[in-house]
mmCIF file of C-alpha atoms in Angstrom:
data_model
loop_
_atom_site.group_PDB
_atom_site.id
_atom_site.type_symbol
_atom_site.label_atom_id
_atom_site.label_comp_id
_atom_site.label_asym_id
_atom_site.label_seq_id
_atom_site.Cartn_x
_atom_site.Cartn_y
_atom_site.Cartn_z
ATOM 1 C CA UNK A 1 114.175 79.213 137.320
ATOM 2 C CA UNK A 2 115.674 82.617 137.552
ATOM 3 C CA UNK A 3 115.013 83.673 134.208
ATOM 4 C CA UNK A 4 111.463 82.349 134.405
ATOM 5 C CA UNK A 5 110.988 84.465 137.881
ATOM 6 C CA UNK A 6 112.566 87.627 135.686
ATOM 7 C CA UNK A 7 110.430 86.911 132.593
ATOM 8 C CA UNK A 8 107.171 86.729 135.456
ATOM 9 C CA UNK A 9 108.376 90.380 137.685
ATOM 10 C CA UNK A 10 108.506 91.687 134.097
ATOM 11 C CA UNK A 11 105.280 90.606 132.735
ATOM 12 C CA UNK A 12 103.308 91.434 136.200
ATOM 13 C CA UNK A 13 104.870 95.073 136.098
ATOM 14 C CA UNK A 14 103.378 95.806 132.209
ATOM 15 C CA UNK A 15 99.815 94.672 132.999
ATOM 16 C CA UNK A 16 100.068 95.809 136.158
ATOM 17 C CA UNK A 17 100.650 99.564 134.724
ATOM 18 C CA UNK A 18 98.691 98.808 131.450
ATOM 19 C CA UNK A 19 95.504 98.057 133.830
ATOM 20 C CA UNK A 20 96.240 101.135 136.118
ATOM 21 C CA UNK A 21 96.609 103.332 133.310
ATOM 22 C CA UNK A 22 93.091 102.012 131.771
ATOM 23 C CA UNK A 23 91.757 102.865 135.956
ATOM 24 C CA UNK A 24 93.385 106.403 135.935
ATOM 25 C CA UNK A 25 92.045 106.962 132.357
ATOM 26 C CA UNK A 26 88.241 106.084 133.792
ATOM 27 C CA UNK A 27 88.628 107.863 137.080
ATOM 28 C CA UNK A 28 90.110 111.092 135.646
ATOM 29 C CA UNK A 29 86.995 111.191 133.152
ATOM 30 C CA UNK A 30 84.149 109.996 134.772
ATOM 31 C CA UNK A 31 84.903 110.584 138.430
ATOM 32 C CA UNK A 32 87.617 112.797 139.555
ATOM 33 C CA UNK A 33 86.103 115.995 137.571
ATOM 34 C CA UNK A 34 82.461 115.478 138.049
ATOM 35 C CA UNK A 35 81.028 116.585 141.442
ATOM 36 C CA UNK A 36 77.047 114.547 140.338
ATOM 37 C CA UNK A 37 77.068 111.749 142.239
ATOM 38 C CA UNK A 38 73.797 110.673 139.927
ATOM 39 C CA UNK A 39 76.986 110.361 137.123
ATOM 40 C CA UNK A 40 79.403 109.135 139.938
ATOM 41 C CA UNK A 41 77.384 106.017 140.537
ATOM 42 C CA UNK A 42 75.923 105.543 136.905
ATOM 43 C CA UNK A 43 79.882 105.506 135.598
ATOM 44 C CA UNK A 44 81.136 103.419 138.063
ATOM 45 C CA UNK A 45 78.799 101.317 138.380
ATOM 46 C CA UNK A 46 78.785 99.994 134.176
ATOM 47 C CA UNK A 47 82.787 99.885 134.931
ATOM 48 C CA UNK A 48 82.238 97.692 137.856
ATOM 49 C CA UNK A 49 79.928 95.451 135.899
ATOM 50 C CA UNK A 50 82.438 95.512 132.850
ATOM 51 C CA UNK A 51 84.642 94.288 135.076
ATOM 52 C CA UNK A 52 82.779 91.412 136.869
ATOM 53 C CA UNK A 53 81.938 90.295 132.892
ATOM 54 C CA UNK A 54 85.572 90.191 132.520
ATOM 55 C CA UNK A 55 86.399 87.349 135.375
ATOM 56 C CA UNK A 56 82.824 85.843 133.850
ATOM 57 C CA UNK A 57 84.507 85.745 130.687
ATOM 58 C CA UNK A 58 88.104 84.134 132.026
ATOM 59 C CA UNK A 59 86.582 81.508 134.030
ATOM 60 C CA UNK A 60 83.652 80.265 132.933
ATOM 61 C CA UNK A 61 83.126 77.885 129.701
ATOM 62 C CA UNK A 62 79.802 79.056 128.547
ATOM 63 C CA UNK A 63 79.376 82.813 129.960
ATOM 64 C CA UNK A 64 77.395 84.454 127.272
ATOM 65 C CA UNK A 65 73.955 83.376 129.016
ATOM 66 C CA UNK A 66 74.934 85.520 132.767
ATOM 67 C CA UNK A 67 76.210 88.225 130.698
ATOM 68 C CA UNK A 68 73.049 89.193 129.547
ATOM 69 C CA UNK A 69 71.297 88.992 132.427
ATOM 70 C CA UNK A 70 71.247 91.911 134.925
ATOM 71 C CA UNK A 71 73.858 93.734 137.431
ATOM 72 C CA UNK A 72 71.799 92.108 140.538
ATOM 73 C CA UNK A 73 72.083 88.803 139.265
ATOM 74 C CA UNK A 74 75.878 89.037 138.259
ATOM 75 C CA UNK A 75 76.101 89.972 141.686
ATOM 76 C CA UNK A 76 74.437 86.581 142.826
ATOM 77 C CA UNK A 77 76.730 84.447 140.574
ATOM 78 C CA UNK A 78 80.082 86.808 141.579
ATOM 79 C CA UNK A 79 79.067 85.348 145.073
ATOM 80 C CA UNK A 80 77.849 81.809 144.465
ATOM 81 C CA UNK A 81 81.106 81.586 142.273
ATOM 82 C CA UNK A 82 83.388 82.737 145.584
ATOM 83 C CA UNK A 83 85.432 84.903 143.370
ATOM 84 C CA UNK A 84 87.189 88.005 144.587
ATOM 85 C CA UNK A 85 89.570 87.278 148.042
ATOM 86 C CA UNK A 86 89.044 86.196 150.081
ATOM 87 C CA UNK A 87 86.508 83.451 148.449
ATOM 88 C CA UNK A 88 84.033 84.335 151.454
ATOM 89 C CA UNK A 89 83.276 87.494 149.624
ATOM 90 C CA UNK A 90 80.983 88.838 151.850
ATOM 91 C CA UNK A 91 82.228 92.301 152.008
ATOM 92 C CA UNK A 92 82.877 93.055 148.263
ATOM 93 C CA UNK A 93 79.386 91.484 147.797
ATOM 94 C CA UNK A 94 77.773 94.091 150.050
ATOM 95 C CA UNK A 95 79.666 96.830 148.635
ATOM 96 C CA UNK A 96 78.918 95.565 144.842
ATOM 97 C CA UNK A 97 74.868 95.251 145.880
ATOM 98 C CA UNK A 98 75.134 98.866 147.783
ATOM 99 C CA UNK A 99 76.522 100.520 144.330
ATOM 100 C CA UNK A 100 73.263 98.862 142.414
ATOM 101 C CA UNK A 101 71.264 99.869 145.043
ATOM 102 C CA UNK A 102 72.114 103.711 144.951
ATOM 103 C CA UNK A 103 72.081 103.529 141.470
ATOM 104 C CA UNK A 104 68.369 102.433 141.356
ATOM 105 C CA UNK A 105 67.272 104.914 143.902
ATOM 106 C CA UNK A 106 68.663 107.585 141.293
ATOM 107 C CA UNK A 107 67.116 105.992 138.832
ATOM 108 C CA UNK A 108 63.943 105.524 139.879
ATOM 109 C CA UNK A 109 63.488 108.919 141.994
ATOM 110 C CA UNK A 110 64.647 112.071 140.023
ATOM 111 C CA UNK A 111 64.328 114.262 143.287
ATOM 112 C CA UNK A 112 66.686 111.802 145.203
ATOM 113 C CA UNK A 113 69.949 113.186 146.956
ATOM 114 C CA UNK A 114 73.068 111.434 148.219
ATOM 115 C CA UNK A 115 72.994 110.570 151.915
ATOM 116 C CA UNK A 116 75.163 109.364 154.627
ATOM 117 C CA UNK A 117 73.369 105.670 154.817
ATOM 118 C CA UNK A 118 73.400 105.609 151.114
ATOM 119 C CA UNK A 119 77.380 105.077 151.415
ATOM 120 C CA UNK A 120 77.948 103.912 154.834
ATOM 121 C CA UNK A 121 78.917 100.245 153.522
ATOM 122 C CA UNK A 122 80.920 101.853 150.435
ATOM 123 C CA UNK A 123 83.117 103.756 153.005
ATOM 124 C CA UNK A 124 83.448 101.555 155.826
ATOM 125 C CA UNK A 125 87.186 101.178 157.132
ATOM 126 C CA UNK A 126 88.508 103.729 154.213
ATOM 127 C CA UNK A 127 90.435 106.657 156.383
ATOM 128 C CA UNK A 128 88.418 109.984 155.217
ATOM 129 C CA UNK A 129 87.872 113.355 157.033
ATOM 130 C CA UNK A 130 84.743 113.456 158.872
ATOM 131 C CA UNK A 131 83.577 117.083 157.507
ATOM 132 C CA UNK A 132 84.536 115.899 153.998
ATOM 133 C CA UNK A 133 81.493 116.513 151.741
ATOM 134 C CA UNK A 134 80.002 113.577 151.015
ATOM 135 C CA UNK A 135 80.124 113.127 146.926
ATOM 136 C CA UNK A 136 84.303 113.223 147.903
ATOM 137 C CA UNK A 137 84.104 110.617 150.110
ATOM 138 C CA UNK A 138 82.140 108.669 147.164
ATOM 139 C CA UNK A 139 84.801 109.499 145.101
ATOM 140 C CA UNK A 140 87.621 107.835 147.676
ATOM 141 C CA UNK A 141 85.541 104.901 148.428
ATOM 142 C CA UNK A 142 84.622 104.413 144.638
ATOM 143 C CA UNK A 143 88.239 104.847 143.596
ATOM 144 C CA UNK A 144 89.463 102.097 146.141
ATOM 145 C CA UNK A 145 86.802 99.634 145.210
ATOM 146 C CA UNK A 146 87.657 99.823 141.432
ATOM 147 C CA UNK A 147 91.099 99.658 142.155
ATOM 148 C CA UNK A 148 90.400 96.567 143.965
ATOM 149 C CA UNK A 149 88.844 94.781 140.839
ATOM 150 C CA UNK A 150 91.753 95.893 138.551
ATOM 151 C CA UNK A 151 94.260 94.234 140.720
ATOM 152 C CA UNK A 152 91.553 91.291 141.136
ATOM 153 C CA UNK A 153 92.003 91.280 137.056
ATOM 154 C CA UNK A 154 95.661 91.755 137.201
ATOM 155 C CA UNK A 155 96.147 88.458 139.128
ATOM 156 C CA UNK A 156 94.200 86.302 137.298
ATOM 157 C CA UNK A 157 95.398 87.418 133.720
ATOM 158 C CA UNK A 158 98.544 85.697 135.236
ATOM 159 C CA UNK A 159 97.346 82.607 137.249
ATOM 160 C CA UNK A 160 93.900 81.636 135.635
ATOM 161 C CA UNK A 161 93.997 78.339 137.980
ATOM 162 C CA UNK A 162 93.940 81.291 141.021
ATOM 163 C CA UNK A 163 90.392 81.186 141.545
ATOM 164 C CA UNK A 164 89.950 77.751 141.089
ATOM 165 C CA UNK A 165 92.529 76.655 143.580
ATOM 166 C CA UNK A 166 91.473 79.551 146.442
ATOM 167 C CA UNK A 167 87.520 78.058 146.114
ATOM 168 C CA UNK A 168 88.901 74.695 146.647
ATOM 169 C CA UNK A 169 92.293 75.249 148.681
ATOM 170 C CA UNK A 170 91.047 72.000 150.904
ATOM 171 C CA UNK A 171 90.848 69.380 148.131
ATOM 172 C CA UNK A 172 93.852 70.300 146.485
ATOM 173 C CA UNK A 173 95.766 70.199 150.023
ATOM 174 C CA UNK A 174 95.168 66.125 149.630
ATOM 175 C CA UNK A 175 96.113 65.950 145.962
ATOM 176 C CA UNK A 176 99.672 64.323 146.207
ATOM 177 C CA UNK A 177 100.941 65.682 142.523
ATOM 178 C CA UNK A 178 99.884 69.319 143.508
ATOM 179 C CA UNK A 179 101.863 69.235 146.660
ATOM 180 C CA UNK A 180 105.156 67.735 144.742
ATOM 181 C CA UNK A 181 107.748 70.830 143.952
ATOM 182 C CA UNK A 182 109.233 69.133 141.750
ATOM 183 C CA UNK A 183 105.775 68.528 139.394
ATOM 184 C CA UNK A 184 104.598 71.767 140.060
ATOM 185 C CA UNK A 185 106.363 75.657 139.894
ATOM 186 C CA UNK A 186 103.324 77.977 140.763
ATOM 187 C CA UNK A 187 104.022 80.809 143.071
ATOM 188 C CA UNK A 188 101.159 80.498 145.305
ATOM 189 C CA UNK A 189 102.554 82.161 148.616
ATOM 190 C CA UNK A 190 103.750 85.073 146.454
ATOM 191 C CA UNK A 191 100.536 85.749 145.072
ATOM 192 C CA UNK A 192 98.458 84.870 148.214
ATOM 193 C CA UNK A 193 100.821 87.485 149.853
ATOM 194 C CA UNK A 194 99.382 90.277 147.420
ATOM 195 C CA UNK A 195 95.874 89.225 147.391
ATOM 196 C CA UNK A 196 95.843 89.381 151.595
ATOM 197 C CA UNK A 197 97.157 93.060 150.915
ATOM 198 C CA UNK A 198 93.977 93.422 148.687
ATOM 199 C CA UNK A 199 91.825 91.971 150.884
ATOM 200 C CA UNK A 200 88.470 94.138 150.711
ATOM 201 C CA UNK A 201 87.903 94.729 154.542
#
């Protein structure tokens, strides 16, 4: 058990840095030097749908059908599906359909500019300085929220069954061989401990 617990810790900690390396490598290119927010959004928000492809891809049998169809339906089946944490996704979902909503207001309007309401959801409990211009405070909000998906990503490279068992925590609370310790070794409290860290206020 100890070695197993050793081999996990060790795992965890190299795709835990591999994925943060891949995060700094994005936000050092695309965000942190660029002061357009037209190129803020447009970046981050094909990385935020590469991403949502990416738990598509892990937990669904047949995903090549909702890949090809677009960011605002992803968005529908990333909340039918409960995924995220906590499973009532209600705040990542209005952050995710704020992003593709800015980003179609650029893109449809060449003489649009970045306002407060376009990022009041995307900054919403995230610590900032009032008189902070506002493509920085973008940048912070944009920076958490992606960080959020890459640990999102990290988890459930590690426990596939994760989603599955937080979208149906109830039924598997009566299932008498998922309960047993001795049938079953799955860290669940450790790993519900991160994601309420996570948690996407």
């Amino acid at each position: 058990m100890k070695n197993q617990t050793e081999h996990l810790k060790k795992t965890a900690k190299k795709k835990t840095l591999q994925l943060k390396r891949e995060m700094d490598r994005f936000y050092k290119k695309h965000i942190l030097n660029s002061n357009d927010p037209v190129i803020i959004i447009l970046k981050t928000h094909l990385y935020l749908e590469n991403c949502i492809d990416r738990f598509f891809l892990k937990i669904l049998p047949c995903p090549d059908r909702i890949l090809k169809k677009s960011f605002s339906v992803k968005i529908d089946f990333f909340e039918a599906l409960k995924l995220g944490y906590p499973p009532d996704n209600t705040n990542v979902v209005k952050k995710l359909r704020q992003i593709n909503r800015i980003r179609n207001l650029f893109s449809h309007n060449l003489e649009k500019r970045l306002t407060k309401p376009d990022i009041s959801e995307l900054i919403k409990n995230i610590r900032l300085d009032k008189k902070a211009p506002l493509t920085f405070k973008l940048k912070r909000a944009l920076q958490h929220f992606i960080g959020y998906f890459h640990a999102l990503l990290a988890l459930n490279d590690f426990f596939p069954f994760l989603q599955t068992y937080l979208r149906n925590k109830e039924i598997f609370k009566q299932d008498k061989g998922w309960n047993n310790k001795l049938m079953i070794n799955y860290p669940l409290d450790d790993v519900l401990t991160v994601l309420t860290a996570l948690k996407m206020d």
